[in-house]
PDB file of C-alpha atoms in Angstrom:
ATOM      1  CA  LYS A  13      38.292 144.444  81.753  1.00  0.00           C
ATOM      2  CA  ARG A  14      36.032 143.052  84.468  1.00  0.00           C
ATOM      3  CA  ILE A  15      37.432 145.591  86.946  1.00  0.00           C
ATOM      4  CA  THR A  16      36.731 148.399  84.466  1.00  0.00           C
ATOM      5  CA  GLU A  17      33.110 147.263  84.024  1.00  0.00           C
ATOM      6  CA  LEU A  18      32.718 146.953  87.786  1.00  0.00           C
ATOM      7  CA  GLU A  19      34.155 150.430  88.268  1.00  0.00           C
ATOM      8  CA  LYS A  20      31.660 151.799  85.721  1.00  0.00           C
ATOM      9  CA  LYS A  21      28.752 150.113  87.511  1.00  0.00           C
ATOM     10  CA  VAL A  22      29.956 151.405  90.879  1.00  0.00           C
ATOM     11  CA  ALA A  23      30.335 154.911  89.457  1.00  0.00           C
ATOM     12  CA  GLN A  24      26.866 154.712  87.898  1.00  0.00           C
ATOM     13  CA  SER A  25      25.315 153.450  91.140  1.00  0.00           C
ATOM     14  CA  THR A  26      27.092 156.168  93.124  1.00  0.00           C
ATOM     15  CA  ASN A  27      25.811 158.823  90.744  1.00  0.00           C
ATOM     16  CA  GLU A  28      22.240 157.480  91.018  1.00  0.00           C
ATOM     17  CA  LEU A  29      22.479 157.448  94.806  1.00  0.00           C
ATOM     18  CA  GLU A  30      23.756 161.043  94.814  1.00  0.00           C
ATOM     19  CA  GLN A  31      20.842 162.135  92.609  1.00  0.00           C
ATOM     20  CA  LEU A  32      18.354 160.301  94.832  1.00  0.00           C
ATOM     21  CA  SER A  33      19.932 161.840  97.935  1.00  0.00           C
ATOM     22  CA  SER A  34      19.681 165.292  96.386  1.00  0.00           C
ATOM     23  CA  LYS A  35      16.008 164.746  95.556  1.00  0.00           C
ATOM     24  CA  LEU A  36      15.271 163.501  99.078  1.00  0.00           C
ATOM     25  CA  LEU A  37      17.027 166.496 100.635  1.00  0.00           C
ATOM     26  CA  LYS A  38      15.085 168.846  98.375  1.00  0.00           C
ATOM     27  CA  ALA A  39      11.803 167.108  99.245  1.00  0.00           C
ATOM     28  CA  GLU A  40      12.636 167.265 102.948  1.00  0.00           C
ATOM     29  CA  SER A  41      13.427 170.977 102.625  1.00  0.00           C
ATOM     30  CA  LEU A  42      10.107 171.583 100.876  1.00  0.00           C
ATOM     31  CA  ARG A  43       8.228 169.674 103.567  1.00  0.00           C
ATOM     32  CA  SER A  44       9.990 171.531 106.376  1.00  0.00           C
ATOM     33  CA  SER A  45       9.195 174.880 104.753  1.00  0.00           C
ATOM     34  CA  PHE A  46       5.614 173.741 104.202  1.00  0.00           C
ATOM     35  CA  LEU A  47       5.151 172.650 107.825  1.00  0.00           C
ATOM     36  CA  SER A  48       6.543 175.965 109.055  1.00  0.00           C
ATOM     37  CA  HIS A  49       4.060 177.780 106.844  1.00  0.00           C
ATOM     38  CA  ILE A  50       1.198 175.538 108.012  1.00  0.00           C
ATOM     39  CA  LEU A  51       1.841 176.514 111.629  1.00  0.00           C
ATOM     40  CA  ASN A  52       1.165 180.163 110.768  1.00  0.00           C
ATOM     41  CA  GLU A  53      -2.018 179.295 108.867  1.00  0.00           C
ATOM     42  CA  VAL A  54      -3.341 177.483 111.961  1.00  0.00           C
ATOM     43  CA  ASN A  55      -1.936 179.583 114.815  1.00  0.00           C
ATOM     44  CA  ASN A  56      -2.843 183.003 113.400  1.00  0.00           C
ATOM     45  CA  PRO A  57      -6.617 182.436 112.970  1.00  0.00           C
ATOM     46  CA  LEU A  58      -6.796 180.467 116.225  1.00  0.00           C
ATOM     47  CA  THR A  59      -5.178 183.338 118.122  1.00  0.00           C
ATOM     48  CA  SER A  60      -7.565 185.803 116.454  1.00  0.00           C
ATOM     49  CA  ILE A  61     -10.606 183.684 117.322  1.00  0.00           C
ATOM     50  CA  LEU A  62      -9.628 183.440 120.979  1.00  0.00           C
ATOM     51  CA  GLY A  63      -9.014 187.197 121.175  1.00  0.00           C
ATOM     52  CA  LEU A  64     -12.303 188.058 119.458  1.00  0.00           C
ATOM     53  CA  ILE A  65     -14.335 185.692 121.644  1.00  0.00           C
ATOM     54  CA  ASN A  66     -12.691 187.091 124.753  1.00  0.00           C
ATOM     55  CA  GLY A  67     -13.682 190.568 123.604  1.00  0.00           C
ATOM     56  CA  ILE A  68     -17.267 189.444 122.952  1.00  0.00           C
ATOM     57  CA  VAL A  69     -17.562 187.908 126.414  1.00  0.00           C
ATOM     58  CA  SER A  70     -16.228 191.036 128.119  1.00  0.00           C
ATOM     59  CA  MET A  71     -18.630 193.442 126.391  1.00  0.00           C
ATOM     60  CA  ALA A  72     -21.691 191.268 125.780  1.00  0.00           C
ATOM     61  CA  HIS A  73     -24.068 193.644 127.607  1.00  0.00           C
ATOM     62  CA  SER A  74     -22.431 196.976 126.852  1.00  0.00           C
ATOM     63  CA  ASN A  75     -21.997 197.317 123.086  1.00  0.00           C
ATOM     64  CA  PRO A  76     -24.271 195.060 120.946  1.00  0.00           C
ATOM     65  CA  GLU A  77     -23.080 196.542 117.642  1.00  0.00           C
ATOM     66  CA  LEU A  78     -19.433 195.858 118.400  1.00  0.00           C
ATOM     67  CA  VAL A  79     -20.323 192.376 119.669  1.00  0.00           C
ATOM     68  CA  HIS A  80     -22.067 191.657 116.353  1.00  0.00           C
ATOM     69  CA  LYS A  81     -19.075 192.933 114.387  1.00  0.00           C
ATOM     70  CA  GLN A  82     -16.610 190.859 116.384  1.00  0.00           C
ATOM     71  CA  ALA A  83     -18.836 187.774 116.129  1.00  0.00           C
ATOM     72  CA  ASN A  84     -18.746 188.108 112.322  1.00  0.00           C
ATOM     73  CA  MET A  85     -14.978 188.466 112.422  1.00  0.00           C
ATOM     74  CA  ALA A  86     -14.701 185.381 114.633  1.00  0.00           C
ATOM     75  CA  PHE A  87     -16.844 183.431 112.151  1.00  0.00           C
ATOM     76  CA  GLU A  88     -14.627 184.480 109.251  1.00  0.00           C
ATOM     77  CA  GLU A  89     -11.459 183.448 111.104  1.00  0.00           C
ATOM     78  CA  ALA A  90     -13.078 180.143 112.117  1.00  0.00           C
ATOM     79  CA  PHE A  91     -14.129 179.535 108.512  1.00  0.00           C
ATOM     80  CA  GLU A  92     -10.539 180.058 107.348  1.00  0.00           C
ATOM     81  CA  LEU A  93      -9.234 177.726 110.050  1.00  0.00           C
ATOM     82  CA  ASP A  94     -11.771 175.035 109.168  1.00  0.00           C
ATOM     83  CA  TYR A  95     -11.007 175.458 105.449  1.00  0.00           C
ATOM     84  CA  ASN A  96      -7.258 175.083 105.987  1.00  0.00           C
ATOM     85  CA  MET A  97      -7.560 172.184 108.432  1.00  0.00           C
ATOM     86  CA  ARG A  98      -9.799 170.219 106.060  1.00  0.00           C
ATOM     87  CA  ASN A  99      -7.213 170.667 103.304  1.00  0.00           C
ATOM     88  CA  ILE A 100      -4.402 169.606 105.630  1.00  0.00           C
ATOM     89  CA  PHE A 101      -6.281 166.445 106.629  1.00  0.00           C
ATOM     90  CA  ALA A 102      -7.105 165.719 102.972  1.00  0.00           C
ATOM     91  CA  ALA A 103      -3.449 166.133 101.964  1.00  0.00           C
ATOM     92  CA  ALA A 104      -2.410 163.826 104.829  1.00  0.00           C
ATOM     93  CA  GLY A 105      -4.827 161.178 103.552  1.00  0.00           C
ATOM     94  CA  ILE A 106      -3.419 161.524 100.043  1.00  0.00           C
ATOM     95  CA  GLU A 107       0.167 161.230 101.295  1.00  0.00           C
ATOM     96  CA  ALA A 108      -0.716 158.150 103.371  1.00  0.00           C
ATOM     97  CA  GLY A 109      -2.549 156.535 100.458  1.00  0.00           C
ATOM     98  CA  THR A 110      -5.596 155.860 102.608  1.00  0.00           C
ATOM     99  CA  LEU A 111      -8.203 157.613 100.452  1.00  0.00           C
ATOM    100  CA  SER A 112     -11.116 155.679  99.026  1.00  0.00           C
ATOM    101  CA  VAL A 113     -14.194 156.803  97.116  1.00  0.00           C
ATOM    102  CA  GLN A 114     -17.396 156.854  99.199  1.00  0.00           C
ATOM    103  CA  PRO A 115     -20.192 157.002  96.596  1.00  0.00           C
ATOM    104  CA  GLY A 116     -23.372 158.938  97.305  1.00  0.00           C
ATOM    105  CA  LYS A 117     -26.127 161.008  95.736  1.00  0.00           C
ATOM    106  CA  VAL A 118     -25.775 164.775  95.764  1.00  0.00           C
ATOM    107  CA  ASP A 119     -27.730 167.742  94.427  1.00  0.00           C
ATOM    108  CA  VAL A 120     -24.842 169.573  92.743  1.00  0.00           C
ATOM    109  CA  SER A 121     -26.786 172.808  92.227  1.00  0.00           C
ATOM    110  CA  HIS A 122     -27.772 172.977  95.894  1.00  0.00           C
ATOM    111  CA  LEU A 123     -24.214 172.114  96.936  1.00  0.00           C
ATOM    112  CA  LEU A 124     -22.863 175.012  94.867  1.00  0.00           C
ATOM    113  CA  ASP A 125     -25.493 177.324  96.417  1.00  0.00           C
ATOM    114  CA  SER A 126     -24.308 176.326  99.897  1.00  0.00           C
ATOM    115  CA  ILE A 127     -20.652 176.893  99.028  1.00  0.00           C
ATOM    116  CA  LEU A 128     -21.312 180.349  97.576  1.00  0.00           C
ATOM    117  CA  GLN A 129     -23.423 181.313 100.618  1.00  0.00           C
ATOM    118  CA  GLY A 130     -20.830 180.062 103.088  1.00  0.00           C
ATOM    119  CA  ILE A 131     -17.987 181.922 101.384  1.00  0.00           C
ATOM    120  CA  ASP A 132     -20.031 185.048 100.590  1.00  0.00           C
ATOM    121  CA  PHE A 133     -18.114 187.164 103.129  1.00  0.00           C
ATOM    122  CA  LYS A 134     -15.009 186.762 100.957  1.00  0.00           C
ATOM    123  CA  THR A 135     -16.723 187.971  97.791  1.00  0.00           C
ATOM    124  CA  LYS A 136     -18.157 190.954  99.673  1.00  0.00           C
ATOM    125  CA  ARG A 137     -14.754 191.750 101.170  1.00  0.00           C
ATOM    126  CA  LYS A 138     -13.351 192.176  97.638  1.00  0.00           C
ATOM    127  CA  ASN A 139     -16.603 193.518  96.162  1.00  0.00           C
ATOM    128  CA  LEU A 140     -16.685 190.729  93.580  1.00  0.00           C
ATOM    129  CA  LYS A 141     -19.664 189.838  91.409  1.00  0.00           C
ATOM    130  CA  ILE A 142     -20.483 186.175  90.716  1.00  0.00           C
ATOM    131  CA  GLU A 143     -21.795 185.572  87.185  1.00  0.00           C
ATOM    132  CA  ARG A 144     -23.335 182.110  87.255  1.00  0.00           C
ATOM    133  CA  LYS A 145     -24.839 180.053  84.432  1.00  0.00           C
ATOM    134  CA  GLU A 146     -26.330 176.606  84.855  1.00  0.00           C
ATOM    135  CA  ASN A 147     -27.700 173.950  82.534  1.00  0.00           C
ATOM    136  CA  ASN A 148     -29.369 170.974  84.216  1.00  0.00           C
ATOM    137  CA  GLU A 149     -30.524 168.146  81.965  1.00  0.00           C
ATOM    138  CA  ARG A 150     -31.442 165.818  84.800  1.00  0.00           C
ATOM    139  CA  ASN A 151     -33.955 166.083  87.629  1.00  0.00           C
ATOM    140  CA  ASP A 152     -32.409 163.535  89.973  1.00  0.00           C
ATOM    141  CA  PHE A 153     -29.270 163.394  92.084  1.00  0.00           C
ATOM    142  CA  PHE A 154     -25.746 163.204  90.685  1.00  0.00           C
ATOM    143  CA  HIS A 155     -23.726 160.176  91.757  1.00  0.00           C
ATOM    144  CA  THR A 156     -20.195 160.730  93.052  1.00  0.00           C
ATOM    145  CA  ASP A 157     -18.311 161.095  96.338  1.00  0.00           C
ATOM    146  CA  PRO A 158     -20.145 164.059  97.956  1.00  0.00           C
ATOM    147  CA  SER A 159     -17.331 165.051 100.335  1.00  0.00           C
ATOM    148  CA  MET A 160     -14.738 165.029  97.579  1.00  0.00           C
ATOM    149  CA  LEU A 161     -17.010 167.021  95.266  1.00  0.00           C
ATOM    150  CA  ARG A 162     -17.630 169.613  97.986  1.00  0.00           C
ATOM    151  CA  ALA A 163     -13.890 169.941  98.641  1.00  0.00           C
ATOM    152  CA  MET A 164     -13.152 170.341  94.927  1.00  0.00           C
ATOM    153  CA  LEU A 165     -15.801 173.012  94.313  1.00  0.00           C
ATOM    154  CA  LEU A 166     -14.939 174.902  97.504  1.00  0.00           C
ATOM    155  CA  ASN A 167     -11.242 174.979  96.660  1.00  0.00           C
ATOM    156  CA  LEU A 168     -11.839 176.092  93.074  1.00  0.00           C
ATOM    157  CA  VAL A 169     -14.248 178.847  94.164  1.00  0.00           C
ATOM    158  CA  GLY A 170     -11.967 179.929  97.020  1.00  0.00           C
ATOM    159  CA  ASN A 171      -8.973 180.015  94.673  1.00  0.00           C
ATOM    160  CA  ALA A 172     -10.851 182.181  92.150  1.00  0.00           C
ATOM    161  CA  ILE A 173     -11.906 184.643  94.857  1.00  0.00           C
ATOM    162  CA  GLU A 174      -8.401 184.847  96.313  1.00  0.00           C
ATOM    163  CA  PHE A 175      -6.690 185.639  93.024  1.00  0.00           C
ATOM    164  CA  SER A 176      -9.328 187.887  91.426  1.00  0.00           C
ATOM    165  CA  ALA A 177      -8.720 191.608  91.487  1.00  0.00           C
ATOM    166  CA  PRO A 178     -11.127 193.646  93.693  1.00  0.00           C
ATOM    167  CA  ARG A 179     -14.335 195.025  92.177  1.00  0.00           C
ATOM    168  CA  ARG A 180     -14.241 192.567  89.272  1.00  0.00           C
ATOM    169  CA  PHE A 181     -16.190 189.383  88.589  1.00  0.00           C
ATOM    170  CA  ILE A 182     -15.975 185.596  88.606  1.00  0.00           C
ATOM    171  CA  LYS A 183     -17.712 183.472  85.984  1.00  0.00           C
ATOM    172  CA  ILE A 184     -19.120 180.084  86.974  1.00  0.00           C
ATOM    173  CA  ASP A 185     -20.623 177.639  84.461  1.00  0.00           C
ATOM    174  CA  LEU A 186     -22.229 174.398  85.653  1.00  0.00           C
ATOM    175  CA  ASP A 187     -23.479 171.818  83.174  1.00  0.00           C
ATOM    176  CA  ILE A 188     -25.229 168.822  84.756  1.00  0.00           C
ATOM    177  CA  GLY A 189     -25.838 166.067  82.208  1.00  0.00           C
ATOM    178  CA  ASN A 190     -26.943 162.463  82.343  1.00  0.00           C
ATOM    179  CA  GLU A 191     -23.378 161.197  81.912  1.00  0.00           C
ATOM    180  CA  GLY A 192     -21.605 163.658  84.187  1.00  0.00           C
ATOM    181  CA  ILE A 193     -20.979 167.270  85.165  1.00  0.00           C
ATOM    182  CA  VAL A 194     -18.793 170.037  83.777  1.00  0.00           C
ATOM    183  CA  PHE A 195     -17.866 172.813  86.215  1.00  0.00           C
ATOM    184  CA  SER A 196     -15.948 175.784  84.854  1.00  0.00           C
ATOM    185  CA  ILE A 197     -14.765 178.814  86.830  1.00  0.00           C
ATOM    186  CA  THR A 198     -12.961 181.881  85.475  1.00  0.00           C
ATOM    187  CA  ASP A 199     -11.271 184.491  87.647  1.00  0.00           C
ATOM    188  CA  CYS A 200     -10.015 188.011  86.961  1.00  0.00           C
ATOM    189  CA  GLY A 201      -6.569 187.385  88.348  1.00  0.00           C
ATOM    190  CA  PRO A 202      -3.063 187.998  87.021  1.00  0.00           C
ATOM    191  CA  GLY A 203      -2.962 184.736  85.057  1.00  0.00           C
ATOM    192  CA  ILE A 204      -0.461 181.881  85.212  1.00  0.00           C
ATOM    193  CA  THR A 205       2.481 181.309  82.868  1.00  0.00           C
ATOM    194  CA  GLU A 206       2.786 177.964  81.055  1.00  0.00           C
ATOM    195  CA  GLU A 207       5.828 177.132  83.160  1.00  0.00           C
ATOM    196  CA  HIS A 208       3.994 177.783  86.414  1.00  0.00           C
ATOM    197  CA  GLN A 209       0.926 175.853  85.257  1.00  0.00           C
ATOM    198  CA  LYS A 210       3.046 172.716  85.711  1.00  0.00           C
ATOM    199  CA  LEU A 211       3.670 173.591  89.376  1.00  0.00           C
ATOM    200  CA  ILE A 212       0.258 174.682  90.665  1.00  0.00           C
ATOM    201  CA  PHE A 213      -0.855 171.097  91.385  1.00  0.00           C
ATOM    202  CA  SER A 214       2.211 170.310  93.525  1.00  0.00           C
ATOM    203  CA  ARG A 215       1.365 169.731  97.196  1.00  0.00           C
ATOM    204  CA  PHE A 216       4.452 171.223  98.790  1.00  0.00           C
ATOM    205  CA  LYS A 217       5.160 174.042  96.337  1.00  0.00           C
ATOM    206  CA  GLN A 218       3.561 177.492  96.151  1.00  0.00           C
ATOM    207  CA  LEU A 219       4.230 180.107  93.482  1.00  0.00           C
ATOM    208  CA  ASP A 220       3.696 182.811  96.112  1.00  0.00           C
ATOM    209  CA  GLU A 221       6.165 182.099  98.922  1.00  0.00           C
ATOM    210  CA  GLY A 222       8.537 183.664 101.432  1.00  0.00           C
ATOM    211  CA  VAL A 223       8.544 187.195 102.799  1.00  0.00           C
ATOM    212  CA  THR A 224       6.930 188.499  99.587  1.00  0.00           C
ATOM    213  CA  LYS A 225       3.931 186.177  99.965  1.00  0.00           C
ATOM    214  CA  THR A 226       0.730 188.153  99.346  1.00  0.00           C
ATOM    215  CA  HIS A 227      -1.908 185.399  99.342  1.00  0.00           C
ATOM    216  CA  PRO A 228      -2.827 183.472 102.523  1.00  0.00           C
ATOM    217  CA  GLY A 229      -3.608 179.769 102.629  1.00  0.00           C
ATOM    218  CA  THR A 230      -1.802 176.455 102.650  1.00  0.00           C
ATOM    219  CA  GLY A 231      -1.439 176.147  98.881  1.00  0.00           C
ATOM    220  CA  LEU A 232      -2.895 172.615  99.066  1.00  0.00           C
ATOM    221  CA  GLY A 233      -6.229 173.306  97.380  1.00  0.00           C
ATOM    222  CA  LEU A 234      -5.412 172.676  93.718  1.00  0.00           C
ATOM    223  CA  SER A 235      -3.333 169.576  94.492  1.00  0.00           C
ATOM    224  CA  ILE A 236      -6.316 168.131  96.385  1.00  0.00           C
ATOM    225  CA  VAL A 237      -8.666 168.960  93.515  1.00  0.00           C
ATOM    226  CA  LYS A 238      -6.327 167.150  91.095  1.00  0.00           C
ATOM    227  CA  GLU A 239      -5.968 164.064  93.302  1.00  0.00           C
ATOM    228  CA  TYR A 240      -9.728 163.800  93.865  1.00  0.00           C
ATOM    229  CA  THR A 241     -10.394 164.309  90.157  1.00  0.00           C
ATOM    230  CA  ASP A 242      -8.117 161.398  89.289  1.00  0.00           C
ATOM    231  CA  LEU A 243      -9.705 159.187  91.962  1.00  0.00           C
ATOM    232  CA  LEU A 244     -13.181 159.896  90.578  1.00  0.00           C
ATOM    233  CA  GLY A 245     -12.132 159.238  86.974  1.00  0.00           C
ATOM    234  CA  GLY A 246     -12.522 162.844  85.824  1.00  0.00           C
ATOM    235  CA  SER A 247     -10.334 165.498  84.254  1.00  0.00           C
ATOM    236  CA  LEU A 248      -9.089 168.936  85.294  1.00  0.00           C
ATOM    237  CA  ASP A 249      -7.997 171.503  82.726  1.00  0.00           C
ATOM    238  CA  VAL A 250      -6.431 174.933  83.172  1.00  0.00           C
ATOM    239  CA  LYS A 251      -6.238 177.729  80.620  1.00  0.00           C
ATOM    240  CA  SER A 252      -4.678 181.060  81.411  1.00  0.00           C
ATOM    241  CA  GLN A 253      -3.297 184.245  79.885  1.00  0.00           C
ATOM    242  CA  LEU A 254      -1.146 186.706  81.745  1.00  0.00           C
ATOM    243  CA  GLY A 255      -3.207 189.735  82.702  1.00  0.00           C
ATOM    244  CA  LYS A 256      -6.453 188.104  81.557  1.00  0.00           C
ATOM    245  CA  GLY A 257      -7.251 185.607  84.301  1.00  0.00           C
ATOM    246  CA  THR A 258      -7.456 181.831  84.557  1.00  0.00           C
ATOM    247  CA  THR A 259     -10.128 179.239  83.819  1.00  0.00           C
ATOM    248  CA  PHE A 260     -10.286 175.865  85.552  1.00  0.00           C
ATOM    249  CA  THR A 261     -12.595 173.239  84.051  1.00  0.00           C
ATOM    250  CA  LEU A 262     -13.557 170.181  86.082  1.00  0.00           C
ATOM    251  CA  VAL A 263     -15.246 167.222  84.359  1.00  0.00           C
ATOM    252  CA  LEU A 264     -16.597 164.338  86.460  1.00  0.00           C
ATOM    253  CA  PRO A 265     -18.460 161.203  85.338  1.00  0.00           C
ATOM    254  CA  ASP A 266     -21.583 159.860  86.985  1.00  0.00           C
ATOM    255  CA  ILE A 267     -20.540 156.715  88.883  1.00  0.00           C
ATOM    256  CA  SER A 268     -24.045 155.283  89.421  1.00  0.00           C
ATOM    257  CA  LYS A 269     -23.451 152.462  86.943  1.00  0.00           C
ATOM    258  CA  ASP A 270     -20.883 150.941  89.282  1.00  0.00           C
ATOM    259  CA  ASN A 271     -22.841 151.562  92.489  1.00  0.00           C
ATOM    260  CA  GLU A 272     -26.435 150.443  92.832  1.00  0.00           C
ATOM    261  CA  ALA A 273     -27.133 151.508  96.450  1.00  0.00           C
ATOM    262  CA  LEU A 274     -26.057 155.102  97.066  1.00  0.00           C
ATOM    263  CA  ALA A 275     -26.877 157.282 100.063  1.00  0.00           C
ATOM    264  CA  GLU A 276     -28.449 160.701  99.482  1.00  0.00           C
ATOM    265  CA  VAL A 277     -26.353 163.580 100.799  1.00  0.00           C
ATOM    266  CA  SER A 278     -27.305 167.251 101.030  1.00  0.00           C
ATOM    267  CA  PHE A 279     -25.331 170.233 102.260  1.00  0.00           C
ATOM    268  CA  SER A 280     -26.174 173.576 103.830  1.00  0.00           C
ATOM    269  CA  GLU A 281     -23.927 176.501 104.646  1.00  0.00           C
ATOM    270  CA  GLU A 282     -23.992 175.425 108.305  1.00  0.00           C
ATOM    271  CA  GLU A 283     -22.878 171.894 107.413  1.00  0.00           C
ATOM    272  CA  LEU A 284     -20.243 173.358 105.130  1.00  0.00           C
ATOM    273  CA  PHE A 285     -18.773 175.371 108.004  1.00  0.00           C
TER     274      PHE A 285
END
């Protein structure tokens, strides 16, 4: 009888180990695929930037119009590289468990202005219209982690632009109250099924992968937004219908009650880049 019970325990332990091994192998496969993809997202824009700058240097005095055009292209590639690298570093911090909230004071409306100005070349590229509504019940700064807030808004705006169909619109609603903020953004994209809505916040999983991949980027943005939201005590909601777009709603509390001395932080499009 004792041998039978021992055999059952051994069999159970073996089964658990096999399941754990399978999960680890799957995770390792996902990470390897992710790292391979990351290399392209870094190498491609870097190669483009070097080529464009080389072209600018070689024709600086001969063709001002072409120099201006290539300088704009170099900026756009550099913006994409900076955007991706910031997300990679943020994801690394999340994985390492080294993140901590750095409270500060931020003008949310001005921050959103800076983000929209810095990423304006993307909206123009797709001929998108930004429909923005804002309700501000307070005249002072909002209290949160400014860097995290900037990363969250930039990723949500960038995601909406990427997945919206050309020549359509994006709706942005910002409600700044005494207790917190509510940021809502709606795109004109293909929508997300309920099944896929469970996957979009995964760090090493993209819905659009492989040789059929049509959207650039690391796929880290939404996972970073979710992690930061949890760290700041907020909530992140997604509602979507196939063929009718997707709405992300970010709610963040004001953390001033827990932090008496907060530094004031402001952002411009130059600082954003």
